[in-house]
């Protein structure tokens, strides 16, 4: 079994899309091992997105992800990392297929409603940021 880290970004919470997105994961059958509503400080956001620290959009990315409450989910299934990535769609919502979360709910690259870990190694690192006391 594998566990992955999902974030519902501030745009998802502001737009009232929490139940829409969480419901998709419930209906798909994931086991929920953690769920938190929180707002990131800049230091934690920079740690989360450390791989992008040299990118020109890094400042805006941190501004955005700290701009309001987010929901962090720890979701378990066989192949959870890839299954969540498939359900999310492509990074740019304009390239995301209908039926995916971004393909159904987003239009803008910088406000693409969801984060999902991109590998089991990333999932382990990111779960430690949001669920330092462990999972259920
Ligand atoms: P991912 O969220 O699909 O894993 P990443 O490449 O890890 O995509 O990028 C992290 C986040 O940074 C994306 O979800 C998107 O919101 C934002 N982002 C990626 N590329 C750009 C860009 O070129 N301009 C502005 N924001 C970007
Ligand atoms: Mg990524």
mmCIF file of N, CA and C and ligand atoms in Angstrom:
data_model
loop_
_atom_site.group_PDB
_atom_site.id
_atom_site.type_symbol
_atom_site.label_atom_id
_atom_site.label_comp_id
_atom_site.label_asym_id
_atom_site.label_seq_id
_atom_site.Cartn_x
_atom_site.Cartn_y
_atom_site.Cartn_z
ATOM 1 N N UNK A 1 0.844 -1.204 0.000
ATOM 2 C CA UNK A 1 0.000 0.000 0.000
ATOM 3 C C UNK A 1 0.879 1.253 0.000
ATOM 4 N N UNK A 2 0.360 2.282 -0.636
ATOM 5 C CA UNK A 2 1.106 3.530 -0.794
ATOM 6 C C UNK A 2 0.212 4.679 -0.319
ATOM 7 N N UNK A 3 0.807 5.685 0.283
ATOM 8 C CA UNK A 3 0.048 6.860 0.716
ATOM 9 C C UNK A 3 0.626 8.094 0.046
ATOM 10 N N UNK A 4 -0.263 8.959 -0.447
ATOM 11 C CA UNK A 4 0.156 10.178 -1.135
ATOM 12 C C UNK A 4 -0.431 11.408 -0.446
ATOM 13 N N UNK A 5 0.212 12.545 -0.710
ATOM 14 C CA UNK A 5 -0.213 13.814 -0.113
ATOM 15 C C UNK A 5 -0.946 14.631 -1.175
ATOM 16 N N UNK A 6 -2.161 15.057 -0.828
ATOM 17 C CA UNK A 6 -2.969 15.917 -1.694
ATOM 18 C C UNK A 6 -3.204 17.230 -0.967
ATOM 19 N N UNK A 7 -3.119 18.348 -1.697
ATOM 20 C CA UNK A 7 -3.573 19.639 -1.164
ATOM 21 C C UNK A 7 -4.704 20.161 -2.026
ATOM 22 N N UNK A 8 -5.797 20.597 -1.388
ATOM 23 C CA UNK A 8 -6.784 21.423 -2.059
ATOM 24 C C UNK A 8 -6.298 22.846 -1.871
ATOM 25 N N UNK A 9 -5.926 23.496 -2.955
ATOM 26 C CA UNK A 9 -5.275 24.809 -2.890
ATOM 27 C C UNK A 9 -6.285 25.887 -2.485
ATOM 28 N N UNK A 10 -5.787 27.100 -2.139
ATOM 29 C CA UNK A 10 -6.702 28.140 -1.647
ATOM 30 C C UNK A 10 -7.843 28.475 -2.607
ATOM 31 N N UNK A 11 -7.624 28.367 -3.901
ATOM 32 C CA UNK A 11 -8.712 28.654 -4.852
ATOM 33 C C UNK A 11 -9.833 27.626 -4.715
ATOM 34 N N UNK A 12 -9.482 26.368 -4.460
ATOM 35 C CA UNK A 12 -10.507 25.326 -4.298
ATOM 36 C C UNK A 12 -11.363 25.603 -3.070
ATOM 37 N N UNK A 13 -10.708 25.993 -1.968
ATOM 38 C CA UNK A 13 -11.453 26.272 -0.739
ATOM 39 C C UNK A 13 -12.319 27.516 -0.935
ATOM 40 N N UNK A 14 -11.738 28.587 -1.508
ATOM 41 C CA UNK A 14 -12.495 29.835 -1.749
ATOM 42 C C UNK A 14 -13.708 29.598 -2.638
ATOM 43 N N UNK A 15 -13.562 28.718 -3.613
ATOM 44 C CA UNK A 15 -14.639 28.492 -4.581
ATOM 45 C C UNK A 15 -15.658 27.450 -4.111
ATOM 46 N N UNK A 16 -15.475 26.929 -2.913
ATOM 47 C CA UNK A 16 -16.448 25.974 -2.387
ATOM 48 C C UNK A 16 -16.378 24.617 -3.056
ATOM 49 N N UNK A 17 -15.145 24.201 -3.416
ATOM 50 C CA UNK A 17 -14.977 22.944 -4.146
ATOM 51 C C UNK A 17 -14.457 21.807 -3.271
ATOM 52 N N UNK A 18 -14.397 22.042 -1.952
ATOM 53 C CA UNK A 18 -13.841 20.985 -1.083
ATOM 54 C C UNK A 18 -14.600 19.674 -1.237
ATOM 55 N N UNK A 19 -15.919 19.716 -1.081
ATOM 56 C CA UNK A 19 -16.679 18.452 -1.093
ATOM 57 C C UNK A 19 -16.655 17.807 -2.479
ATOM 58 N N UNK A 20 -16.666 18.653 -3.522
ATOM 59 C CA UNK A 20 -16.580 18.131 -4.895
ATOM 60 C C UNK A 20 -15.305 17.301 -5.081
ATOM 61 N N UNK A 21 -14.184 17.837 -4.613
ATOM 62 C CA UNK A 21 -12.894 17.169 -4.840
ATOM 63 C C UNK A 21 -12.711 16.009 -3.866
ATOM 64 N N UNK A 22 -13.001 16.258 -2.582
ATOM 65 C CA UNK A 22 -12.850 15.184 -1.591
ATOM 66 C C UNK A 22 -13.779 14.023 -1.944
ATOM 67 N N UNK A 23 -14.990 14.354 -2.431
ATOM 68 C CA UNK A 23 -15.952 13.321 -2.800
ATOM 69 C C UNK A 23 -15.433 12.409 -3.901
ATOM 70 N N UNK A 24 -14.680 12.981 -4.843
ATOM 71 C CA UNK A 24 -14.127 12.135 -5.907
ATOM 72 C C UNK A 24 -13.175 11.095 -5.338
ATOM 73 N N UNK A 25 -12.358 11.517 -4.349
ATOM 74 C CA UNK A 25 -11.409 10.570 -3.755
ATOM 75 C C UNK A 25 -12.136 9.533 -2.895
ATOM 76 N N UNK A 26 -13.170 9.968 -2.209
ATOM 77 C CA UNK A 26 -13.963 9.007 -1.426
ATOM 78 C C UNK A 26 -14.613 7.975 -2.342
ATOM 79 N N UNK A 27 -15.247 8.461 -3.398
ATOM 80 C CA UNK A 27 -15.967 7.542 -4.292
ATOM 81 C C UNK A 27 -15.018 6.610 -5.026
ATOM 82 N N UNK A 28 -13.794 7.104 -5.299
ATOM 83 C CA UNK A 28 -12.816 6.239 -5.963
ATOM 84 C C UNK A 28 -12.381 5.100 -5.062
ATOM 85 N N UNK A 29 -12.473 5.331 -3.728
ATOM 86 C CA UNK A 29 -12.203 4.258 -2.779
ATOM 87 C C UNK A 29 -10.933 4.389 -1.959
ATOM 88 N N UNK A 30 -10.295 5.551 -2.006
ATOM 89 C CA UNK A 30 -9.094 5.730 -1.186
ATOM 90 C C UNK A 30 -9.418 5.587 0.291
ATOM 91 N N UNK A 31 -8.453 5.103 1.044
ATOM 92 C CA UNK A 31 -8.537 5.154 2.500
ATOM 93 C C UNK A 31 -7.975 6.496 2.961
ATOM 94 N N UNK A 32 -8.779 7.238 3.736
ATOM 95 C CA UNK A 32 -8.341 8.539 4.255
ATOM 96 C C UNK A 32 -7.553 8.317 5.541
ATOM 97 N N UNK A 33 -6.267 8.667 5.492
ATOM 98 C CA UNK A 33 -5.395 8.468 6.673
ATOM 99 C C UNK A 33 -5.061 9.784 7.356
ATOM 100 N N UNK A 34 -5.443 10.909 6.750
ATOM 101 C CA UNK A 34 -5.216 12.220 7.362
ATOM 102 C C UNK A 34 -6.001 13.269 6.609
ATOM 103 N N UNK A 35 -6.509 14.284 7.324
ATOM 104 C CA UNK A 35 -7.235 15.390 6.681
ATOM 105 C C UNK A 35 -7.153 16.592 7.609
ATOM 106 N N UNK A 36 -6.601 17.696 7.092
ATOM 107 C CA UNK A 36 -6.421 18.914 7.902
ATOM 108 C C UNK A 36 -6.797 20.145 7.083
ATOM 109 N N UNK A 37 -7.450 21.119 7.745
ATOM 110 C CA UNK A 37 -7.635 22.460 7.198
ATOM 111 C C UNK A 37 -6.585 23.340 7.857
ATOM 112 N N UNK A 38 -5.777 24.017 7.051
ATOM 113 C CA UNK A 38 -4.692 24.830 7.621
ATOM 114 C C UNK A 38 -4.324 25.949 6.658
ATOM 115 N N UNK A 39 -3.600 26.938 7.163
ATOM 116 C CA UNK A 39 -3.039 27.975 6.284
ATOM 117 C C UNK A 39 -1.527 27.945 6.439
ATOM 118 N N UNK A 40 -0.812 27.859 5.311
ATOM 119 C CA UNK A 40 0.643 27.743 5.328
ATOM 120 C C UNK A 40 1.297 29.086 5.629
ATOM 121 N N UNK A 41 2.390 29.061 6.402
ATOM 122 C CA UNK A 41 3.256 30.245 6.475
ATOM 123 C C UNK A 41 4.269 30.156 5.324
ATOM 124 N N UNK A 42 4.971 31.254 5.054
ATOM 125 C CA UNK A 42 5.855 31.286 3.876
ATOM 126 C C UNK A 42 6.963 30.242 3.981
ATOM 127 N N UNK A 43 7.491 30.085 5.185
ATOM 128 C CA UNK A 43 8.607 29.158 5.357
ATOM 129 C C UNK A 43 8.197 27.717 4.991
ATOM 130 N N UNK A 44 7.012 27.328 5.443
ATOM 131 C CA UNK A 44 6.542 25.968 5.144
ATOM 132 C C UNK A 44 6.217 25.828 3.663
ATOM 133 N N UNK A 45 5.623 26.877 3.079
ATOM 134 C CA UNK A 45 5.311 26.835 1.643
ATOM 135 C C UNK A 45 6.591 26.714 0.816
ATOM 136 N N UNK A 46 7.627 27.439 1.229
ATOM 137 C CA UNK A 46 8.908 27.367 0.504
ATOM 138 C C UNK A 46 9.526 25.981 0.647
ATOM 139 N N UNK A 47 9.324 25.354 1.812
ATOM 140 C CA UNK A 47 9.825 23.994 2.001
ATOM 141 C C UNK A 47 9.047 23.017 1.104
ATOM 142 N N UNK A 48 7.724 23.194 1.060
ATOM 143 C CA UNK A 48 6.900 22.323 0.226
ATOM 144 C C UNK A 48 7.348 22.396 -1.237
ATOM 145 N N UNK A 49 7.549 23.634 -1.737
ATOM 146 C CA UNK A 49 7.855 23.831 -3.155
ATOM 147 C C UNK A 49 9.347 24.037 -3.416
ATOM 148 N N UNK A 50 10.211 23.508 -2.533
ATOM 149 C CA UNK A 50 11.657 23.739 -2.646
ATOM 150 C C UNK A 50 12.205 23.411 -4.043
ATOM 151 N N UNK A 51 11.655 22.381 -4.693
ATOM 152 C CA UNK A 51 12.169 21.983 -6.018
ATOM 153 C C UNK A 51 12.000 23.095 -7.053
ATOM 154 N N UNK A 52 11.100 24.047 -6.779
ATOM 155 C CA UNK A 52 10.844 25.131 -7.738
ATOM 156 C C UNK A 52 11.501 26.451 -7.335
ATOM 157 N N UNK A 53 12.404 26.419 -6.352
ATOM 158 C CA UNK A 53 12.900 27.676 -5.767
ATOM 159 C C UNK A 53 13.645 28.557 -6.770
ATOM 160 N N UNK A 54 14.187 27.968 -7.830
ATOM 161 C CA UNK A 54 14.912 28.779 -8.821
ATOM 162 C C UNK A 54 14.022 29.227 -9.988
ATOM 163 N N UNK A 55 12.763 28.816 -9.983
ATOM 164 C CA UNK A 55 11.879 29.156 -11.095
ATOM 165 C C UNK A 55 11.395 30.597 -10.976
ATOM 166 N N UNK A 56 11.147 31.263 -12.111
ATOM 167 C CA UNK A 56 10.703 32.667 -12.074
ATOM 168 C C UNK A 56 9.356 32.850 -11.384
ATOM 169 N N UNK A 57 8.523 31.811 -11.361
ATOM 170 C CA UNK A 57 7.193 31.944 -10.769
ATOM 171 C C UNK A 57 7.163 31.558 -9.290
ATOM 172 N N UNK A 58 8.344 31.297 -8.692
ATOM 173 C CA UNK A 58 8.370 30.783 -7.315
ATOM 174 C C UNK A 58 7.699 31.736 -6.321
ATOM 175 N N UNK A 59 8.002 33.042 -6.435
ATOM 176 C CA UNK A 59 7.421 34.014 -5.500
ATOM 177 C C UNK A 59 5.913 34.025 -5.578
ATOM 178 N N UNK A 60 5.389 34.035 -6.798
ATOM 179 C CA UNK A 60 3.920 34.035 -6.982
ATOM 180 C C UNK A 60 3.300 32.734 -6.484
ATOM 181 N N UNK A 61 4.025 31.641 -6.682
ATOM 182 C CA UNK A 61 3.530 30.335 -6.230
ATOM 183 C C UNK A 61 3.379 30.342 -4.699
ATOM 184 N N UNK A 62 4.383 30.875 -4.016
ATOM 185 C CA UNK A 62 4.339 30.937 -2.547
ATOM 186 C C UNK A 62 3.268 31.937 -2.095
ATOM 187 N N UNK A 63 3.183 33.097 -2.773
ATOM 188 C CA UNK A 63 2.104 34.061 -2.450
ATOM 189 C C UNK A 63 0.747 33.359 -2.522
ATOM 190 N N UNK A 64 0.544 32.626 -3.600
ATOM 191 C CA UNK A 64 -0.759 32.003 -3.837
ATOM 192 C C UNK A 64 -1.073 30.908 -2.822
ATOM 193 N N UNK A 65 -0.130 30.024 -2.580
ATOM 194 C CA UNK A 65 -0.430 28.862 -1.726
ATOM 195 C C UNK A 65 -0.598 29.278 -0.261
ATOM 196 N N UNK A 66 -0.076 30.482 0.084
ATOM 197 C CA UNK A 66 -0.244 30.995 1.458
ATOM 198 C C UNK A 66 -1.428 31.962 1.562
ATOM 199 N N UNK A 67 -2.182 32.160 0.485
ATOM 200 C CA UNK A 67 -3.185 33.237 0.434
ATOM 201 C C UNK A 67 -4.489 32.928 1.164
ATOM 202 N N UNK A 68 -4.659 31.700 1.627
ATOM 203 C CA UNK A 68 -5.891 31.337 2.330
ATOM 204 C C UNK A 68 -5.804 29.908 2.813
ATOM 205 N N UNK A 69 -6.850 29.439 3.468
ATOM 206 C CA UNK A 69 -6.842 28.061 3.968
ATOM 207 C C UNK A 69 -6.722 27.043 2.833
ATOM 208 N N UNK A 70 -6.067 25.950 3.148
ATOM 209 C CA UNK A 70 -5.956 24.798 2.244
ATOM 210 C C UNK A 70 -6.402 23.556 3.017
ATOM 211 N N UNK A 71 -6.667 22.476 2.282
ATOM 212 C CA UNK A 71 -6.946 21.188 2.917
ATOM 213 C C UNK A 71 -5.840 20.225 2.515
ATOM 214 N N UNK A 72 -5.234 19.584 3.510
ATOM 215 C CA UNK A 72 -4.231 18.544 3.260
ATOM 216 C C UNK A 72 -4.872 17.176 3.508
ATOM 217 N N UNK A 73 -4.680 16.265 2.565
ATOM 218 C CA UNK A 73 -5.223 14.914 2.664
ATOM 219 C C UNK A 73 -4.080 13.909 2.545
ATOM 220 N N UNK A 74 -4.143 12.856 3.320
ATOM 221 C CA UNK A 74 -3.249 11.706 3.165
ATOM 222 C C UNK A 74 -4.110 10.546 2.691
ATOM 223 N N UNK A 75 -3.883 10.099 1.452
ATOM 224 C CA UNK A 75 -4.759 9.116 0.810
ATOM 225 C C UNK A 75 -3.982 7.841 0.504
ATOM 226 N N UNK A 76 -4.532 6.715 0.928
ATOM 227 C CA UNK A 76 -3.861 5.424 0.763
ATOM 228 C C UNK A 76 -4.589 4.533 -0.239
ATOM 229 N N UNK A 77 -3.822 3.917 -1.101
ATOM 230 C CA UNK A 77 -4.311 2.878 -2.021
ATOM 231 C C UNK A 77 -3.089 2.229 -2.667
ATOM 232 N N UNK A 78 -3.277 1.079 -3.281
ATOM 233 C CA UNK A 78 -2.228 0.569 -4.164
ATOM 234 C C UNK A 78 -2.032 1.580 -5.280
ATOM 235 N N UNK A 79 -0.809 2.020 -5.508
ATOM 236 C CA UNK A 79 -0.560 2.977 -6.587
ATOM 237 C C UNK A 79 -1.187 4.330 -6.360
ATOM 238 N N UNK A 80 -1.318 4.752 -5.114
ATOM 239 C CA UNK A 80 -2.024 6.004 -4.800
ATOM 240 C C UNK A 80 -1.403 7.220 -5.498
ATOM 241 N N UNK A 81 -0.077 7.275 -5.560
ATOM 242 C CA UNK A 81 0.574 8.463 -6.131
ATOM 243 C C UNK A 81 0.125 8.652 -7.581
ATOM 244 N N UNK A 82 0.251 7.614 -8.395
ATOM 245 C CA UNK A 82 -0.072 7.745 -9.818
ATOM 246 C C UNK A 82 -1.575 7.892 -10.038
ATOM 247 N N UNK A 83 -2.369 7.199 -9.239
ATOM 248 C CA UNK A 83 -3.826 7.295 -9.410
ATOM 249 C C UNK A 83 -4.307 8.720 -9.137
ATOM 250 N N UNK A 84 -3.781 9.341 -8.078
ATOM 251 C CA UNK A 84 -4.156 10.734 -7.803
ATOM 252 C C UNK A 84 -3.686 11.642 -8.933
ATOM 253 N N UNK A 85 -2.450 11.438 -9.409
ATOM 254 C CA UNK A 85 -1.953 12.282 -10.516
ATOM 255 C C UNK A 85 -2.854 12.128 -11.745
ATOM 256 N N UNK A 86 -3.295 10.915 -12.017
ATOM 257 C CA UNK A 86 -4.182 10.700 -13.168
ATOM 258 C C UNK A 86 -5.518 11.404 -12.961
ATOM 259 N N UNK A 87 -6.039 11.354 -11.742
ATOM 260 C CA UNK A 87 -7.328 12.016 -11.465
ATOM 261 C C UNK A 87 -7.192 13.537 -11.533
ATOM 262 N N UNK A 88 -5.992 14.077 -11.202
ATOM 263 C CA UNK A 88 -5.773 15.535 -11.222
ATOM 264 C C UNK A 88 -5.795 16.112 -12.629
ATOM 265 N N UNK A 89 -5.236 15.398 -13.591
ATOM 266 C CA UNK A 89 -5.025 15.946 -14.934
ATOM 267 C C UNK A 89 -3.686 16.662 -15.014
ATOM 268 N N UNK A 90 -3.419 17.235 -16.194
ATOM 269 C CA UNK A 90 -2.130 17.889 -16.442
ATOM 270 C C UNK A 90 -1.993 19.158 -15.601
ATOM 271 N N UNK A 91 -0.744 19.591 -15.410
ATOM 272 C CA UNK A 91 -0.476 20.793 -14.602
ATOM 273 C C UNK A 91 -1.233 22.003 -15.134
ATOM 274 N N UNK A 92 -1.195 22.207 -16.448
ATOM 275 C CA UNK A 92 -1.939 23.313 -17.062
ATOM 276 C C UNK A 92 -3.373 22.855 -17.339
ATOM 277 N N UNK A 93 -4.344 23.458 -16.655
ATOM 278 C CA UNK A 93 -5.738 23.000 -16.841
ATOM 279 C C UNK A 93 -6.206 23.050 -18.289
ATOM 280 N N UNK A 94 -5.603 23.929 -19.085
ATOM 281 C CA UNK A 94 -6.012 24.001 -20.494
ATOM 282 C C UNK A 94 -5.613 22.743 -21.254
ATOM 283 N N UNK A 95 -4.674 21.968 -20.677
ATOM 284 C CA UNK A 95 -4.248 20.716 -21.306
ATOM 285 C C UNK A 95 -4.834 19.492 -20.599
ATOM 286 N N UNK A 96 -5.626 19.727 -19.548
ATOM 287 C CA UNK A 96 -6.187 18.622 -18.756
ATOM 288 C C UNK A 96 -7.452 18.097 -19.412
ATOM 289 N N UNK A 97 -7.560 16.782 -19.487
ATOM 290 C CA UNK A 97 -8.725 16.172 -20.125
ATOM 291 C C UNK A 97 -9.986 16.389 -19.288
ATOM 292 N N UNK A 98 -11.125 16.592 -19.941
ATOM 293 C CA UNK A 98 -12.398 16.568 -19.212
ATOM 294 C C UNK A 98 -12.511 15.251 -18.443
ATOM 295 N N UNK A 99 -13.111 15.330 -17.261
ATOM 296 C CA UNK A 99 -13.184 14.148 -16.411
ATOM 297 C C UNK A 99 -12.126 14.161 -15.325
ATOM 298 N N UNK A 100 -11.032 14.897 -15.564
ATOM 299 C CA UNK A 100 -10.035 15.072 -14.502
ATOM 300 C C UNK A 100 -10.437 16.273 -13.638
ATOM 301 N N UNK A 101 -9.840 16.353 -12.455
ATOM 302 C CA UNK A 101 -10.205 17.427 -11.522
ATOM 303 C C UNK A 101 -9.869 18.783 -12.141
ATOM 304 N N UNK A 102 -8.651 18.942 -12.653
ATOM 305 C CA UNK A 102 -8.292 20.225 -13.278
ATOM 306 C C UNK A 102 -9.061 20.422 -14.576
ATOM 307 N N UNK A 103 -9.283 19.358 -15.305
ATOM 308 C CA UNK A 103 -9.996 19.469 -16.581
ATOM 309 C C UNK A 103 -11.456 19.836 -16.407
ATOM 310 N N UNK A 104 -12.007 19.570 -15.241
ATOM 311 C CA UNK A 104 -13.411 19.911 -14.977
ATOM 312 C C UNK A 104 -13.560 21.213 -14.199
ATOM 313 N N UNK A 105 -12.538 21.590 -13.407
ATOM 314 C CA UNK A 105 -12.743 22.644 -12.397
ATOM 315 C C UNK A 105 -11.812 23.834 -12.530
ATOM 316 N N UNK A 106 -10.877 23.843 -13.468
ATOM 317 C CA UNK A 106 -9.895 24.926 -13.534
ATOM 318 C C UNK A 106 -9.603 25.332 -14.977
ATOM 319 N N UNK A 107 -9.116 26.572 -15.117
ATOM 320 C CA UNK A 107 -8.731 27.105 -16.429
ATOM 321 C C UNK A 107 -7.367 27.779 -16.427
ATOM 322 N N UNK A 108 -6.801 28.018 -15.236
ATOM 323 C CA UNK A 108 -5.619 28.873 -15.105
ATOM 324 C C UNK A 108 -4.480 28.080 -14.469
ATOM 325 N N UNK A 109 -3.290 28.119 -15.083
ATOM 326 C CA UNK A 109 -2.129 27.357 -14.616
ATOM 327 C C UNK A 109 -1.804 27.637 -13.150
ATOM 328 N N UNK A 110 -1.837 28.901 -12.763
ATOM 329 C CA UNK A 110 -1.416 29.261 -11.399
ATOM 330 C C UNK A 110 -2.511 29.002 -10.371
ATOM 331 N N UNK A 111 -3.737 28.757 -10.829
ATOM 332 C CA UNK A 111 -4.855 28.470 -9.914
ATOM 333 C C UNK A 111 -5.516 27.179 -10.364
ATOM 334 N N UNK A 112 -4.771 26.078 -10.129
ATOM 335 C CA UNK A 112 -5.199 24.796 -10.693
ATOM 336 C C UNK A 112 -5.719 23.825 -9.630
ATOM 337 N N UNK A 113 -6.240 24.386 -8.556
ATOM 338 C CA UNK A 113 -7.068 23.762 -7.499
ATOM 339 C C UNK A 113 -6.465 22.622 -6.669
ATOM 340 N N UNK A 114 -5.462 21.940 -7.179
ATOM 341 C CA UNK A 114 -5.014 20.742 -6.458
ATOM 342 C C UNK A 114 -3.522 20.502 -6.627
ATOM 343 N N UNK A 115 -2.928 19.967 -5.565
ATOM 344 C CA UNK A 115 -1.560 19.446 -5.594
ATOM 345 C C UNK A 115 -1.612 17.964 -5.264
ATOM 346 N N UNK A 116 -0.792 17.161 -5.934
ATOM 347 C CA UNK A 116 -0.608 15.761 -5.560
ATOM 348 C C UNK A 116 0.866 15.405 -5.688
ATOM 349 N N UNK A 117 1.377 14.644 -4.749
ATOM 350 C CA UNK A 117 2.794 14.242 -4.788
ATOM 351 C C UNK A 117 3.104 13.579 -6.128
ATOM 352 N N UNK A 118 4.341 13.823 -6.642
ATOM 353 C CA UNK A 118 4.667 13.317 -7.979
ATOM 354 C C UNK A 118 5.457 12.002 -7.967
ATOM 355 N N UNK A 119 5.788 11.486 -6.786
ATOM 356 C CA UNK A 119 6.501 10.202 -6.682
ATOM 357 C C UNK A 119 6.341 9.698 -5.253
ATOM 358 N N UNK A 120 6.590 8.414 -5.019
ATOM 359 C CA UNK A 120 6.534 7.908 -3.643
ATOM 360 C C UNK A 120 7.519 8.629 -2.721
ATOM 361 N N UNK A 121 8.688 9.007 -3.264
ATOM 362 C CA UNK A 121 9.681 9.714 -2.444
ATOM 363 C C UNK A 121 9.161 11.105 -2.062
ATOM 364 N N UNK A 122 8.562 11.807 -3.039
ATOM 365 C CA UNK A 122 7.965 13.115 -2.736
ATOM 366 C C UNK A 122 6.839 12.972 -1.731
ATOM 367 N N UNK A 123 6.046 11.926 -1.880
ATOM 368 C CA UNK A 123 4.919 11.717 -0.969
ATOM 369 C C UNK A 123 5.418 11.572 0.466
ATOM 370 N N UNK A 124 6.479 10.785 0.637
ATOM 371 C CA UNK A 124 7.021 10.583 1.983
ATOM 372 C C UNK A 124 7.496 11.903 2.577
ATOM 373 N N UNK A 125 8.211 12.686 1.787
ATOM 374 C CA UNK A 125 8.728 13.983 2.250
ATOM 375 C C UNK A 125 7.576 14.928 2.578
ATOM 376 N N UNK A 126 6.597 15.008 1.679
ATOM 377 C CA UNK A 126 5.498 15.966 1.847
ATOM 378 C C UNK A 126 4.553 15.550 2.986
ATOM 379 N N UNK A 127 4.308 14.269 3.134
ATOM 380 C CA UNK A 127 3.462 13.820 4.258
ATOM 381 C C UNK A 127 4.089 14.232 5.586
ATOM 382 N N UNK A 128 5.415 14.242 5.655
ATOM 383 C CA UNK A 128 6.105 14.654 6.872
ATOM 384 C C UNK A 128 5.921 16.132 7.186
ATOM 385 N N UNK A 129 5.699 16.948 6.147
ATOM 386 C CA UNK A 129 5.462 18.384 6.356
ATOM 387 C C UNK A 129 4.082 18.607 6.966
ATOM 388 N N UNK A 130 3.071 17.904 6.458
ATOM 389 C CA UNK A 130 1.679 18.193 6.842
ATOM 390 C C UNK A 130 1.167 17.310 7.969
ATOM 391 N N UNK A 131 1.775 16.143 8.127
ATOM 392 C CA UNK A 131 1.322 15.199 9.156
ATOM 393 C C UNK A 131 2.522 14.704 9.976
ATOM 394 N N UNK A 132 3.189 15.653 10.660
ATOM 395 C CA UNK A 132 4.405 15.279 11.385
ATOM 396 C C UNK A 132 4.147 14.299 12.532
ATOM 397 N N UNK A 133 2.911 14.263 13.016
ATOM 398 C CA UNK A 133 2.603 13.347 14.115
ATOM 399 C C UNK A 133 2.142 11.983 13.626
ATOM 400 N N UNK A 134 2.218 11.750 12.304
ATOM 401 C CA UNK A 134 1.854 10.445 11.754
ATOM 402 C C UNK A 134 0.427 10.417 11.236
ATOM 403 N N UNK A 135 0.034 9.248 10.767
ATOM 404 C CA UNK A 135 -1.253 9.062 10.086
ATOM 405 C C UNK A 135 -2.109 8.065 10.825
ATOM 406 N N UNK A 136 -3.402 8.091 10.538
ATOM 407 C CA UNK A 136 -4.310 7.094 11.112
ATOM 408 C C UNK A 136 -4.234 5.801 10.294
HETATM 409 P P1 LIG B 1 2.112 19.917 -10.525
HETATM 410 O O1 LIG B 1 1.313 20.723 -9.513
HETATM 411 O O2 LIG B 1 1.231 19.395 -11.632
HETATM 412 O O3 LIG B 1 2.958 18.855 -9.885
HETATM 413 P P2 LIG B 1 4.567 21.468 -10.874
HETATM 414 O O4 LIG B 1 5.368 21.495 -12.120
HETATM 415 O O5 LIG B 1 5.115 20.727 -9.702
HETATM 416 O O6 LIG B 1 3.089 20.944 -11.246
HETATM 417 O O7 LIG B 1 4.319 22.989 -10.467
HETATM 418 C C1 LIG B 1 3.801 23.322 -9.197
HETATM 419 C C2 LIG B 1 2.721 24.362 -9.362
HETATM 420 O O8 LIG B 1 3.304 25.569 -9.819
HETATM 421 C C3 LIG B 1 1.672 24.012 -10.428
HETATM 422 O O9 LIG B 1 0.615 23.249 -9.901
HETATM 423 C C4 LIG B 1 1.198 25.374 -10.896
HETATM 424 O O10 LIG B 1 0.142 25.868 -10.067
HETATM 425 C C5 LIG B 1 2.426 26.242 -10.693
HETATM 426 N N1 LIG B 1 3.138 26.457 -11.953
HETATM 427 C C6 LIG B 1 3.806 25.534 -12.680
HETATM 428 N N2 LIG B 1 4.371 26.081 -13.770
HETATM 429 C C7 LIG B 1 4.047 27.406 -13.718
HETATM 430 C C8 LIG B 1 4.345 28.531 -14.580
HETATM 431 O O11 LIG B 1 5.023 28.411 -15.599
HETATM 432 N N3 LIG B 1 3.833 29.727 -14.184
HETATM 433 C C9 LIG B 1 3.086 29.884 -13.045
HETATM 434 N N4 LIG B 1 2.786 28.859 -12.227
HETATM 435 C C10 LIG B 1 3.265 27.639 -12.555
HETATM 436 MG MG1 LIG B 2 4.612 19.073 -8.605
#
